[in-house]
Amino acid sequence: MAQRHLDPTDPRSRHAGPVPTGDALAGYLRAQATEFLRALRLHRETGSGAGGSEGSTDAARALRRSARRISASLHTFQSLLDTDWCEGMRPELAWVSGTLAMEHAYTARLERLLSALHRLSGSTALPGQTTAAAAGTRAGPAAGSRAAGAARVGGGGPPARAKPSVGEAPRDAGLPTDPTSAPERGNLTVGAAKAGALLDRQLNLARTRAHSTALQALGSSRFHAIADKVAVLASEVPLTKTASTTDLRPLASAAEGRLTDAVAALPLVTAGNPYNASALVHGLSPDTVPHPQDAPWHQVRLLLRLHRYAREAQRGEPNGNAVVDLRLLSAGQALNHHRDASEAAAAAAQAARTPRIAPATAYALGVLHADQRHEVEAARFAFQQCWQKETVSTS
Amino acid sequence: MAQRHLDPTDPRSRHAGPVPTGDALAGYLRAQATEFLRALRLHRETGSGAGGSEGSTDAARALRRSARRISASLHTFQSLLDTDWCEGMRPELAWVSGTLAMEHAYTARLERLLSALHRLSGSTALPGQTTAAAAGTRAGPAAGSRAAGAARVGGGGPPARAKPSVGEAPRDAGLPTDPTSAPERGNLTVGAAKAGALLDRQLNLARTRAHSTALQALGSSRFHAIADKVAVLASEVPLTKTASTTDLRPLASAAEGRLTDAVAALPLVTAGNPYNASALVHGLSPDTVPHPQDAPWHQVRLLLRLHRYAREAQRGEPNGNAVVDLRLLSAGQALNHHRDASEAAAAAAQAARTPRIAPATAYALGVLHADQRHEVEAARFAFQQCWQKETVSTS
C-alpha cells in the first residue's frame, strides 16, 4: 500500500526540490514495468482456476494497476518518448487492463446489487459487503455511530457544522445497522429474492465468460508480445534525445488543465444541491443504457486518473512510495462509486427486460434501479464536496 | 392570504405587548367560527357536483382550515374552556376536517405521481404540476435558473455557501426543464404509461368515493349539529370563570415543549446528512404501508401545527392578519411534503400489488415508489435544515 503523507495546508509544496525531467519519467516507467512483471509472475504462480483464488485476484489487480500507469504516462508524456513505440504500446496496454478488469467488475456489481437488495428489504447486509459496496458515500455501522456521536446536533453551530466530510455518513438509531446483529438472509420478499436470483444468474454468467476471456488473453501471443515489450521497458525506456533535460511539469500541468476544464463543464451546482433528483430524470426512458448524462462524469474519472498518475511520474517516486493526495483520492473514489452505481443501475434495468419475469420481480428491480441511480446522484454530491474543498484550500 | 412580517433577528419579540389571556383566545375562536360559517355558506353556494368546482374546493379548504384551528385551540387551551363542551366538540371537528380532506388528498396524490412519472421518463412535466407537486424540495425551472445563477461556484466560498435554503433547488443546463419547451405527453414508455393509467384508475375511484362520502357527511344530521355548535361559538365562547385573567403563554409554551421533545426524538443527524438512504431502507419489505419510520415525522407535523395555531391564538390575531413565522411555515411545508411523498410511495407500492399487471408496469411502479421514498428523505433533509436554522438563530 502507498504510504500517505497529507499536507492539506500547502498542496503546492509538491513542486519543491529539483526540477523533474525525463529521467524521473524513465525511473517511474521502469518501476511500473517491474511491478507489471512481478504481478504477472505472481498471477502464474497463484493459478487461474474458475472464480480465481484471492492471490490471483490480487495479482490481476496489480497487473491492471501498473498497465494503467504505464499507459497513462505514455499518454501524458508522449512527446518525451519514441512516438512509434508509444503508439504501438498504448492500445495493447488498454486491452490488457480492460480485459482483466471485466471479471472483477461483474463480481463487484453483483455484490453491490445483492447488498442493496438486502438493505432495501430491511435485512442486515452481509458483513463486508456494506463497506465494500458503499464505502465513501455510506460508511459502515461502526464509523457511522462514531461520526453520529461526534456530529450530534448541539444547537450551537452553524448549519454547515453537521455536514459530513466524504466517507462519513452518520446514522442514528432505528436503522438495522447494529454491528452486533447477525446477518439475515432469509427475510427477503419473494420479489427481492427472485430479483436477486435473476441478477445472480445473469451476472455470474457474464463473470464466468469474462474469466475465460481473461485466461485466453493471458495465454495469447498478443499478450506475450506485450509482456516482452514491458520486460524491455523495465531496463530501457525509449526516451527522446532531449527528454532528460526537459521539464515534466508543463506536460503534467496540461493533464491537470484537461481535468480542470472537464470538471468545469460538469453540472456541479446541481450536484452540490442535495436531492436534486437529476440522476433519475431518465429512469423510465425507453433508451437503453448507458445514461448519456453519466458520460461527462466518466470522462472526468479518466482525466482525474491521468492527472494523478502524471503527478506520480513527475515526482519520480517509485511505486509503493507515492505521496498520495487524499483529496484527489477521495474525489477519484466518488467517481468510481459513480461509475459502479451507474453500471449497477443499468444491470438492474437490463435484468427487468428479461422475458416472462413475475411482476413482483420487475417491481423489485425497479426499486433497485432507482436506488442505484440515487447512489449515482450521491456520488456526484460527494465529488462536488471534495472538489469544492480542494478549490477552496488551494486558492 | 396572511400578511407576512418577517423578523428573523429576534423571534422572541412575539411576546411583546399586553399579556394574552382567555379573552384573546375567545376572540380567536370567535373569528375562526365565523370563518367556518362563511366557508360553509360559500360551499353551499358554489355547489358540490362530482369533481368539485374550484369555488367549492376553496370553500372546503377554508372549512377544514378553521375546523383544524378550532380543534387545535380546544386541545391546547382546554383548561380555559368548558370541559364537557371541549370533549364533545373536538372529535366532531376532527371528523369534519378528516372527511373533507380525503378528496383533495387523492387528487393531489394522483397529480404528484403522474408528474413524477413524466419527470422519470425525461418528459417535461405538465405546467403547474411541477410546482404544485414538488415545491419546497424542488423548485420550478424559473426559480432554478435564477438560483443557479446566484449560486454559481466561484471557487471562493466555504462549502456551505452553495447550500440552498429550502425552496431553492438550482438546476444546471442539461436537464429538460427549459421553461420554453412545450409539455410533451406522448413520450412515456409502455410501462410508465400503463403505471400512470393504473394509478389514474385507482386513485380516481378513491377520489370519487371520498367525494360522495364528503357530500353525505355535509348533509348529515351529525354535521348540522356541529354547524349549530360552531354558530353558537361565533358569538359565545364557553370560557371558564378564571379564563379571562389566565395567561395563555404557559399553555402555548407547553404545546411548544411537546413539539420540541418530539423533534429531539427524530433522527435529525441522519436526516441532515444528504443521501443517507434511510427512507428506502424498507423499500422492499413485505410489510404493507404505512412505513413505521415515518410515524414520528407525521407526529411532529401535527405538533408543529398545534404550536403554530397556539401562537396565533395567543396573539389574539383574527384570521387573515396572522403574523407568520416563515421558518415555522417552511418547516411545516417540509413535513407536508414528507407526508405527501410517503403516501404517494405507498400508493405506488399498493398499485404494484394489483393482480395480473405486466412486468413493465410493475417495474415502473417500483422506480416510482423508490423515487417517492427519496422525496421522503429529501423532505426530512429540508426539515432538518429549517429546524437547525431556527435553533441557531434563536439561541
GROMACS .gro file of N, CA and C in nm, chain A residues 117 119-122 137-138 148 151-153 155-160 162-164 168-172 175-176 187 189 192 267-270 272-278 280-286 348-349 352 357 359 362-367 369-371 374 377-378 381 384-385 388-389 391-392 395, chain B residues 117 119-122 137-138 148 151-153 155-160 162-164 168-173 175-176 189 192 267-270 272-278 280-286 348-349 352 357 359 362-367 369-371 374 377-378 381 384-385 388-389 391-392 395:
model
  438
  117LEU      N    1  -3.018  -0.505  -0.239
  117LEU     CA    2  -3.147  -0.575  -0.222
  117LEU      C    3  -3.171  -0.607  -0.075
  119ARG      N    4  -3.037  -0.443   0.183
  119ARG     CA    5  -3.061  -0.316   0.251
  119ARG      C    6  -3.205  -0.270   0.228
  120LEU      N    7  -3.252  -0.283   0.104
  120LEU     CA    8  -3.387  -0.236   0.072
  120LEU      C    9  -3.495  -0.324   0.134
  121SER      N   10  -3.457  -0.446   0.170
  121SER     CA   11  -3.553  -0.535   0.235
  121SER      C   12  -3.551  -0.516   0.386
  122GLY      N   13  -3.466  -0.424   0.433
  122GLY     CA   14  -3.459  -0.401   0.576
  122GLY      C   15  -3.383  -0.509   0.649
  137THR      N   16  -1.966   0.688   0.014
  137THR     CA   17  -2.090   0.761   0.029
  137THR      C   18  -2.168   0.711   0.149
  138ARG      N   19  -2.144   0.586   0.189
  138ARG     CA   20  -2.214   0.534   0.305
  138ARG      C   21  -2.115   0.459   0.393
  148ALA      N   22  -2.177   0.983   1.420
  148ALA     CA   23  -2.302   1.035   1.474
  148ALA      C   24  -2.278   1.093   1.612
  151ALA      N   25  -2.099   1.427   1.567
  151ALA     CA   26  -2.173   1.532   1.498
  151ALA      C   27  -2.308   1.560   1.561
  152ARG      N   28  -2.337   1.495   1.670
  152ARG     CA   29  -2.467   1.513   1.738
  152ARG      C   30  -2.503   1.661   1.747
  153VAL      N   31  -2.623   1.691   1.706
  153VAL     CA   32  -2.665   1.832   1.700
  153VAL      C   33  -2.668   1.893   1.838
  155GLY      N   34  -2.714   2.229   1.871
  155GLY     CA   35  -2.795   2.351   1.862
  155GLY      C   36  -2.709   2.476   1.853
  156GLY      N   37  -2.579   2.461   1.858
  156GLY     CA   38  -2.493   2.579   1.865
  156GLY      C   39  -2.434   2.619   1.732
  157GLY      N   40  -2.382   2.527   1.659
  157GLY     CA   41  -2.303   2.558   1.540
  157GLY      C   42  -2.386   2.605   1.423
  158PRO      N   43  -2.319   2.659   1.323
  158PRO     CA   44  -2.388   2.697   1.200
  158PRO      C   45  -2.431   2.572   1.125
  159PRO      N   46  -2.523   2.585   1.029
  159PRO     CA   47  -2.573   2.468   0.957
  159PRO      C   48  -2.465   2.379   0.899
  160ALA      N   49  -2.354   2.438   0.854
  160ALA     CA   50  -2.252   2.358   0.787
  160ALA      C   51  -2.181   2.263   0.884
  162ALA      N   52  -2.285   2.029   1.079
  162ALA     CA   53  -2.326   1.889   1.079
  162ALA      C   54  -2.295   1.818   0.947
  163LYS      N   55  -2.250   1.893   0.849
  163LYS     CA   56  -2.216   1.831   0.720
  163LYS      C   57  -2.101   1.733   0.737
  164PRO      N   58  -2.116   1.616   0.684
  164PRO     CA   59  -2.007   1.520   0.697
  164PRO      C   60  -1.906   1.542   0.586
  168GLU      N   61  -1.786   0.995   0.562
  168GLU     CA   62  -1.859   0.990   0.688
  168GLU      C   63  -2.007   0.995   0.658
  169ALA      N   64  -2.082   0.905   0.712
  169ALA     CA   65  -2.226   0.909   0.692
  169ALA      C   66  -2.293   0.868   0.822
  170PRO      N   67  -2.306   0.962   0.915
  170PRO     CA   68  -2.362   0.925   1.044
  170PRO      C   69  -2.501   0.868   1.032
  171ARG      N   70  -2.527   0.764   1.106
  171ARG     CA   71  -2.660   0.706   1.106
  171ARG      C   72  -2.710   0.701   1.249
  172ASP      N   73  -2.834   0.732   1.267
  172ASP     CA   74  -2.890   0.729   1.402
  172ASP      C   75  -2.943   0.591   1.433
  175LEU      N   76  -3.206   0.232   1.256
  175LEU     CA   77  -3.175   0.163   1.132
  175LEU      C   78  -3.110   0.029   1.164
  176PRO      N   79  -3.135  -0.069   1.082
  176PRO     CA   80  -3.082  -0.202   1.112
  176PRO      C   81  -2.935  -0.215   1.078
  187ASN      N   82  -3.499  -1.308   0.511
  187ASN     CA   83  -3.620  -1.229   0.513
  187ASN      C   84  -3.638  -1.137   0.392
  189THR      N   85  -3.835  -1.040   0.049
  189THR     CA   86  -3.965  -1.068  -0.009
  189THR      C   87  -3.946  -1.159  -0.130
  192ALA      N   88  -3.788  -0.956  -0.412
  192ALA     CA   89  -3.647  -0.926  -0.392
  192ALA      C   90  -3.564  -1.052  -0.409
  267PRO      N   91  -2.217   1.963  -1.431
  267PRO     CA   92  -2.322   2.039  -1.362
  267PRO      C   93  -2.302   2.034  -1.210
  268LEU      N   94  -2.198   2.101  -1.162
  268LEU     CA   95  -2.162   2.090  -1.021
  268LEU      C   96  -2.258   2.165  -0.929
  269VAL      N   97  -2.324   2.268  -0.982
  269VAL     CA   98  -2.418   2.340  -0.896
  269VAL      C   99  -2.535   2.248  -0.860
  270THR      N  100  -2.586   2.180  -0.962
  270THR     CA  101  -2.690   2.080  -0.936
  270THR      C  102  -2.639   1.972  -0.842
  272GLY      N  103  -2.416   1.973  -0.622
  272GLY     CA  104  -2.392   2.016  -0.484
  272GLY      C  105  -2.518   2.046  -0.408
  273ASN      N  106  -2.631   2.037  -0.476
  273ASN     CA  107  -2.760   2.064  -0.412
  273ASN      C  108  -2.826   1.931  -0.381
  274PRO      N  109  -2.824   1.888  -0.255
  274PRO     CA  110  -2.871   1.753  -0.225
  274PRO      C  111  -3.015   1.728  -0.271
  275TYR      N  112  -3.043   1.608  -0.310
  275TYR     CA  113  -3.176   1.566  -0.352
  275TYR      C  114  -3.226   1.645  -0.472
  276ASN      N  115  -3.137   1.671  -0.566
  276ASN     CA  116  -3.179   1.744  -0.686
  276ASN      C  117  -3.254   1.652  -0.782
  277ALA      N  118  -3.248   1.522  -0.759
  277ALA     CA  119  -3.327   1.424  -0.834
  277ALA      C  120  -3.293   1.422  -0.982
  278SER      N  121  -3.175   1.469  -1.020
  278SER     CA  122  -3.143   1.472  -1.162
  278SER      C  123  -3.093   1.337  -1.215
  280LEU      N  124  -3.210   1.050  -1.172
  280LEU     CA  125  -3.318   0.958  -1.207
  280LEU      C  126  -3.409   1.017  -1.316
  281VAL      N  127  -3.366   1.131  -1.372
  281VAL     CA  128  -3.454   1.201  -1.466
  281VAL      C  129  -3.496   1.112  -1.583
  282HIS      N  130  -3.405   1.028  -1.627
  282HIS     CA  131  -3.440   0.940  -1.738
  282HIS      C  132  -3.460   0.797  -1.691
  283GLY      N  133  -3.496   0.781  -1.563
  283GLY     CA  134  -3.509   0.649  -1.503
  283GLY      C  135  -3.605   0.557  -1.574
  284LEU      N  136  -3.704   0.614  -1.643
  284LEU     CA  137  -3.801   0.530  -1.713
  284LEU      C  138  -3.799   0.555  -1.863
  285SER      N  139  -3.692   0.618  -1.911
  285SER     CA  140  -3.689   0.648  -2.054
  285SER      C  141  -3.672   0.518  -2.132
  286PRO      N  142  -3.724   0.515  -2.254
  286PRO     CA  143  -3.716   0.392  -2.333
  286PRO      C  144  -3.575   0.361  -2.383
  348ALA      N  145  -2.960  -0.365  -1.340
  348ALA     CA  146  -3.094  -0.390  -1.285
  348ALA      C  147  -3.200  -0.363  -1.392
  349ALA      N  148  -3.182  -0.253  -1.466
  349ALA     CA  149  -3.278  -0.221  -1.573
  349ALA      C  150  -3.276  -0.328  -1.681
  352ALA      N  151  -3.455  -0.637  -1.579
  352ALA     CA  152  -3.601  -0.620  -1.580
  352ALA      C  153  -3.660  -0.643  -1.719
  357ILE      N  154  -4.065  -1.254  -1.666
  357ILE     CA  155  -4.042  -1.246  -1.522
  357ILE      C  156  -4.173  -1.207  -1.454
  359PRO      N  157  -4.429  -1.000  -1.207
  359PRO     CA  158  -4.440  -0.857  -1.175
  359PRO      C  159  -4.365  -0.821  -1.045
  362ALA      N  160  -4.007  -0.773  -1.126
  362ALA     CA  161  -3.987  -0.649  -1.201
  362ALA      C  162  -3.997  -0.529  -1.107
  363TYR      N  163  -4.092  -0.534  -1.013
  363TYR     CA  164  -4.109  -0.424  -0.917
  363TYR      C  165  -3.981  -0.407  -0.835
  364ALA      N  166  -3.928  -0.519  -0.783
  364ALA     CA  167  -3.805  -0.514  -0.703
  364ALA      C  168  -3.689  -0.458  -0.785
  365LEU      N  169  -3.681  -0.495  -0.912
  365LEU     CA  170  -3.574  -0.445  -0.998
  365LEU      C  171  -3.591  -0.295  -1.023
  366GLY      N  172  -3.715  -0.250  -1.030
  366GLY     CA  173  -3.742  -0.107  -1.046
  366GLY      C  174  -3.695  -0.028  -0.925
  367VAL      N  175  -3.728  -0.078  -0.807
  367VAL     CA  176  -3.683  -0.013  -0.683
  367VAL      C  177  -3.530  -0.012  -0.679
  369HIS      N  178  -3.317  -0.033  -0.932
  369HIS     CA  179  -3.263   0.059  -1.032
  369HIS      C  180  -3.264   0.203  -0.979
  370ALA      N  181  -3.379   0.243  -0.925
  370ALA     CA  182  -3.391   0.380  -0.874
  370ALA      C  183  -3.294   0.402  -0.758
  371ASP      N  184  -3.279   0.302  -0.674
  371ASP     CA  185  -3.185   0.312  -0.562
  371ASP      C  186  -3.044   0.336  -0.613
  374HIS      N  187  -2.993   0.676  -0.744
  374HIS     CA  188  -2.974   0.772  -0.635
  374HIS      C  189  -2.833   0.764  -0.578
  377GLU      N  190  -2.639   0.983  -0.794
  377GLU     CA  191  -2.656   1.122  -0.751
  377GLU      C  192  -2.573   1.151  -0.625
  378ALA      N  193  -2.575   1.054  -0.532
  378ALA     CA  194  -2.498   1.070  -0.408
  378ALA      C  195  -2.349   1.081  -0.438
  381PHE      N  196  -2.271   1.422  -0.563
  381PHE     CA  197  -2.268   1.514  -0.449
  381PHE      C  198  -2.135   1.501  -0.376
  384GLN      N  199  -1.862   1.664  -0.574
  384GLN     CA  200  -1.873   1.809  -0.567
  384GLN      C  201  -1.815   1.861  -0.435
  385GLN      N  202  -1.845   1.790  -0.326
  385GLN     CA  203  -1.797   1.832  -0.196
  385GLN      C  204  -1.643   1.826  -0.189
  388GLN      N  205  -1.489   2.101  -0.428
  388GLN     CA  206  -1.505   2.236  -0.374
  388GLN      C  207  -1.403   2.260  -0.264
  389LYS      N  208  -1.385   2.160  -0.177
  389LYS     CA  209  -1.285   2.172  -0.071
  389LYS      C  210  -1.148   2.199  -0.130
  391THR      N  211  -1.071   2.322  -0.427
  391THR     CA  212  -1.063   2.453  -0.487
  391THR      C  213  -1.042   2.559  -0.380
  392VAL      N  214  -1.117   2.546  -0.272
  392VAL     CA  215  -1.110   2.646  -0.165
  392VAL      C  216  -0.972   2.644  -0.100
  395SER      N  217  -0.675   2.770  -0.331
  395SER     CA  218  -0.680   2.905  -0.389
  395SER      C  219  -0.637   3.009  -0.287
  512LEU      N  220  -4.400   1.044  -1.280
  512LEU     CA  221  -4.382   0.952  -1.393
  512LEU      C  222  -4.329   1.025  -1.515
  514ARG      N  223  -4.158   1.312  -1.510
  514ARG     CA  224  -4.020   1.351  -1.479
  514ARG      C  225  -3.925   1.233  -1.499
  515LEU      N  226  -3.965   1.116  -1.451
  515LEU     CA  227  -3.879   0.998  -1.460
  515LEU      C  228  -3.865   0.948  -1.602
  516SER      N  229  -3.958   0.988  -1.687
  516SER     CA  230  -3.950   0.948  -1.827
  516SER      C  231  -3.871   1.049  -1.908
  517GLY      N  232  -3.821   1.154  -1.841
  517GLY     CA  233  -3.744   1.255  -1.912
  517GLY      C  234  -3.830   1.349  -1.991
  532THR      N  235  -3.905   2.125  -0.207
  532THR     CA  236  -3.783   2.050  -0.223
  532THR      C  237  -3.729   2.062  -0.364
  533ARG      N  238  -3.816   2.093  -0.459
  533ARG     CA  239  -3.769   2.108  -0.597
  533ARG      C  240  -3.836   2.230  -0.658
  543ALA      N  241  -2.944   2.913  -0.971
  543ALA     CA  242  -2.821   2.860  -1.025
  543ALA      C  243  -2.727   2.974  -1.060
  546ALA      N  244  -2.589   3.112  -0.734
  546ALA     CA  245  -2.505   3.024  -0.653
  546ALA      C  246  -2.388   2.966  -0.732
  547ARG      N  247  -2.373   3.010  -0.856
  547ARG     CA  248  -2.265   2.957  -0.942
  547ARG      C  249  -2.134   2.950  -0.866
  548VAL      N  250  -2.069   2.833  -0.874
  548VAL     CA  251  -1.947   2.812  -0.796
  548VAL      C  252  -1.838   2.907  -0.841
  550GLY      N  253  -1.551   2.927  -0.656
  550GLY     CA  254  -1.426   2.874  -0.605
  550GLY      C  255  -1.381   2.944  -0.479
  551GLY      N  256  -1.455   3.045  -0.435
  551GLY     CA  257  -1.408   3.123  -0.322
  551GLY      C  258  -1.465   3.083  -0.188
  552GLY      N  259  -1.593   3.063  -0.184
  552GLY     CA  260  -1.662   3.048  -0.057
  552GLY      C  261  -1.638   2.913   0.007
  553PRO      N  262  -1.674   2.904   0.136
  553PRO     CA  263  -1.668   2.774   0.203
  553PRO      C  264  -1.776   2.682   0.149
  554PRO      N  265  -1.767   2.551   0.174
  554PRO     CA  266  -1.863   2.455   0.119
  554PRO      C  267  -2.007   2.491   0.146
  555ALA      N  268  -2.035   2.550   0.262
  555ALA     CA  269  -2.173   2.576   0.298
  555ALA      C  270  -2.234   2.684   0.209
  557ALA      N  271  -2.271   2.714  -0.109
  557ALA     CA  272  -2.355   2.669  -0.220
  557ALA      C  273  -2.482   2.599  -0.173
  558LYS      N  274  -2.493   2.576  -0.044
  558LYS     CA  275  -2.613   2.511   0.009
  558LYS      C  276  -2.736   2.597  -0.014
  559PRO      N  277  -2.841   2.540  -0.068
  559PRO     CA  278  -2.960   2.620  -0.091
  559PRO      C  279  -3.045   2.627   0.036
  563GLU      N  280  -3.520   2.647  -0.265
  563GLU     CA  281  -3.432   2.675  -0.378
  563GLU      C  282  -3.368   2.545  -0.422
  564ALA      N  283  -3.375   2.515  -0.546
  564ALA     CA  284  -3.310   2.394  -0.595
  564ALA      C  285  -3.250   2.424  -0.730
  565PRO      N  286  -3.130   2.485  -0.732
  565PRO     CA  287  -3.072   2.524  -0.859
  565PRO      C  288  -3.049   2.405  -0.951
  566ARG      N  289  -3.080   2.424  -1.075
  566ARG     CA  290  -3.056   2.318  -1.173
  566ARG      C  291  -2.971   2.375  -1.285
  567ASP      N  292  -2.879   2.295  -1.330
  567ASP     CA  293  -2.793   2.340  -1.439
  567ASP      C  294  -2.857   2.306  -1.572
  568ALA      N  295  -2.786   2.350  -1.675
  568ALA     CA  296  -2.830   2.312  -1.809
  568ALA      C  297  -2.818   2.161  -1.824
  570LEU      N  298  -3.069   1.952  -1.812
  570LEU     CA  299  -3.193   1.888  -1.768
  570LEU      C  300  -3.309   1.943  -1.849
  571PRO      N  301  -3.406   1.861  -1.874
  571PRO     CA  302  -3.517   1.906  -1.958
  571PRO      C  303  -3.615   1.993  -1.881
  584THR      N  304  -4.276   0.559  -2.167
  584THR     CA  305  -4.259   0.420  -2.207
  584THR      C  306  -4.390   0.347  -2.183
  587ALA      N  307  -4.439   0.303  -1.807
  587ALA     CA  308  -4.477   0.426  -1.737
  587ALA      C  309  -4.620   0.464  -1.771
  662PRO      N  310  -3.455   1.131   1.415
  662PRO     CA  311  -3.316   1.107   1.375
  662PRO      C  312  -3.264   1.220   1.287
  663LEU      N  313  -3.243   1.337   1.347
  663LEU     CA  314  -3.206   1.455   1.268
  663LEU      C  315  -3.063   1.451   1.217
  664VAL      N  316  -2.977   1.378   1.287
  664VAL     CA  317  -2.838   1.370   1.239
  664VAL      C  318  -2.835   1.296   1.105
  665THR      N  319  -2.907   1.186   1.101
  665THR     CA  320  -2.920   1.114   0.974
  665THR      C  321  -2.985   1.202   0.869
  667GLY      N  322  -2.996   1.513   0.832
  667GLY     CA  323  -2.915   1.626   0.786
  667GLY      C  324  -2.796   1.584   0.702
  668ASN      N  325  -2.778   1.455   0.688
  668ASN     CA  326  -2.669   1.401   0.610
  668ASN      C  327  -2.723   1.357   0.475
  669PRO      N  328  -2.701   1.438   0.369
  669PRO     CA  329  -2.767   1.408   0.242
  669PRO      C  330  -2.737   1.267   0.191
  670TYR      N  331  -2.832   1.209   0.125
  670TYR     CA  332  -2.817   1.076   0.065
  670TYR      C  333  -2.785   0.969   0.168
  671ASN      N  334  -2.850   0.977   0.283
  671ASN     CA  335  -2.828   0.875   0.386
  671ASN      C  336  -2.902   0.746   0.353
  672ALA      N  337  -2.993   0.752   0.256
  672ALA     CA  338  -3.060   0.632   0.204
  672ALA      C  339  -3.143   0.560   0.309
  673SER      N  340  -3.183   0.631   0.415
  673SER     CA  341  -3.258   0.562   0.519
  673SER      C  342  -3.407   0.551   0.487
  675LEU      N  343  -3.547   0.460   0.222
  675LEU     CA  344  -3.579   0.346   0.136
  675LEU      C  345  -3.539   0.214   0.202
  676VAL      N  346  -3.497   0.220   0.329
  676VAL     CA  347  -3.444   0.100   0.394
  676VAL      C  348  -3.542  -0.017   0.390
  677HIS      N  349  -3.670   0.014   0.403
  677HIS     CA  350  -3.767  -0.094   0.398
  677HIS      C  351  -3.845  -0.094   0.267
  678GLY      N  352  -3.782  -0.039   0.163
  678GLY     CA  353  -3.848  -0.023   0.035
  678GLY      C  354  -3.902  -0.152  -0.024
  679LEU      N  355  -3.842  -0.262   0.011
  679LEU     CA  356  -3.887  -0.390  -0.043
  679LEU      C  357  -3.935  -0.484   0.068
  680SER      N  358  -3.960  -0.428   0.186
  680SER     CA  359  -4.002  -0.516   0.295
  680SER      C  360  -4.142  -0.569   0.267
  681PRO      N  361  -4.173  -0.687   0.319
  681PRO     CA  362  -4.303  -0.746   0.289
  681PRO      C  363  -4.419  -0.677   0.363
  743ALA      N  364  -4.807   0.386  -0.483
  743ALA     CA  365  -4.736   0.318  -0.592
  743ALA      C  366  -4.711   0.171  -0.556
  744ALA      N  367  -4.670   0.147  -0.430
  744ALA     CA  368  -4.645   0.009  -0.386
  744ALA      C  369  -4.775  -0.070  -0.388
  747ALA      N  370  -4.875  -0.171  -0.731
  747ALA     CA  371  -4.792  -0.280  -0.783
  747ALA      C  372  -4.842  -0.418  -0.738
  752ILE      N  373  -5.081  -0.751  -1.347
  752ILE     CA  374  -5.021  -0.639  -1.420
  752ILE      C  375  -4.898  -0.689  -1.495
  754PRO      N  376  -4.509  -0.698  -1.627
  754PRO     CA  377  -4.381  -0.670  -1.560
  754PRO      C  378  -4.333  -0.526  -1.582
  757ALA      N  379  -4.508  -0.305  -1.342
  757ALA     CA  380  -4.456  -0.325  -1.207
  757ALA      C  381  -4.320  -0.259  -1.191
  758TYR      N  382  -4.237  -0.270  -1.295
  758TYR     CA  383  -4.104  -0.207  -1.291
  758TYR      C  384  -4.118  -0.056  -1.274
  759ALA      N  385  -4.205   0.005  -1.354
  759ALA     CA  386  -4.225   0.150  -1.347
  759ALA      C  387  -4.276   0.190  -1.208
  760LEU      N  388  -4.365   0.108  -1.151
  760LEU     CA  389  -4.417   0.139  -1.018
  760LEU      C  390  -4.308   0.125  -0.912
  761GLY      N  391  -4.214   0.031  -0.934
  761GLY     CA  392  -4.101   0.017  -0.842
  761GLY      C  393  -4.012   0.139  -0.845
  762VAL      N  394  -3.980   0.187  -0.966
  762VAL     CA  395  -3.899   0.308  -0.979
  762VAL      C  396  -3.972   0.426  -0.913
  764HIS      N  397  -4.203   0.419  -0.677
  764HIS     CA  398  -4.204   0.403  -0.530
  764HIS      C  399  -4.072   0.453  -0.471
  765ALA      N  400  -3.961   0.406  -0.528
  765ALA     CA  401  -3.829   0.446  -0.477
  765ALA      C  402  -3.810   0.596  -0.491
  766ASP      N  403  -3.857   0.652  -0.602
  766ASP     CA  404  -3.846   0.796  -0.622
  766ASP      C  405  -3.919   0.872  -0.512
  769HIS      N  406  -3.745   0.863  -0.189
  769HIS     CA  407  -3.635   0.958  -0.185
  769HIS      C  408  -3.685   1.100  -0.165
  772GLU      N  409  -3.710   1.129   0.197
  772GLU     CA  410  -3.579   1.159   0.255
  772GLU      C  411  -3.541   1.305   0.232
  773ALA      N  412  -3.572   1.355   0.111
  773ALA     CA  413  -3.543   1.494   0.079
  773ALA      C  414  -3.621   1.588   0.171
  776PHE      N  415  -3.458   1.602   0.503
  776PHE     CA  416  -3.340   1.689   0.495
  776PHE      C  417  -3.382   1.836   0.501
  779GLN      N  418  -3.478   1.928   0.847
  779GLN     CA  419  -3.361   1.940   0.935
  779GLN      C  420  -3.291   2.074   0.913
  780GLN      N  421  -3.282   2.115   0.785
  780GLN     CA  422  -3.217   2.242   0.754
  780GLN      C  423  -3.293   2.359   0.815
  783GLN      N  424  -3.264   2.347   1.207
  783GLN     CA  425  -3.133   2.385   1.255
  783GLN      C  426  -3.116   2.536   1.249
  784LYS      N  427  -3.160   2.594   1.139
  784LYS     CA  428  -3.153   2.740   1.126
  784LYS      C  429  -3.225   2.806   1.241
  786THR      N  430  -3.300   2.681   1.539
  786THR     CA  431  -3.230   2.660   1.666
  786THR      C  432  -3.113   2.755   1.678
  787VAL      N  433  -3.038   2.767   1.568
  787VAL     CA  434  -2.919   2.852   1.571
  787VAL      C  435  -2.957   2.997   1.594
  790SER      N  436  -3.102   3.080   1.949
  790SER     CA  437  -3.022   3.051   2.069
  790SER      C  438  -2.918   3.161   2.093
   0.00000   0.00000   0.00000
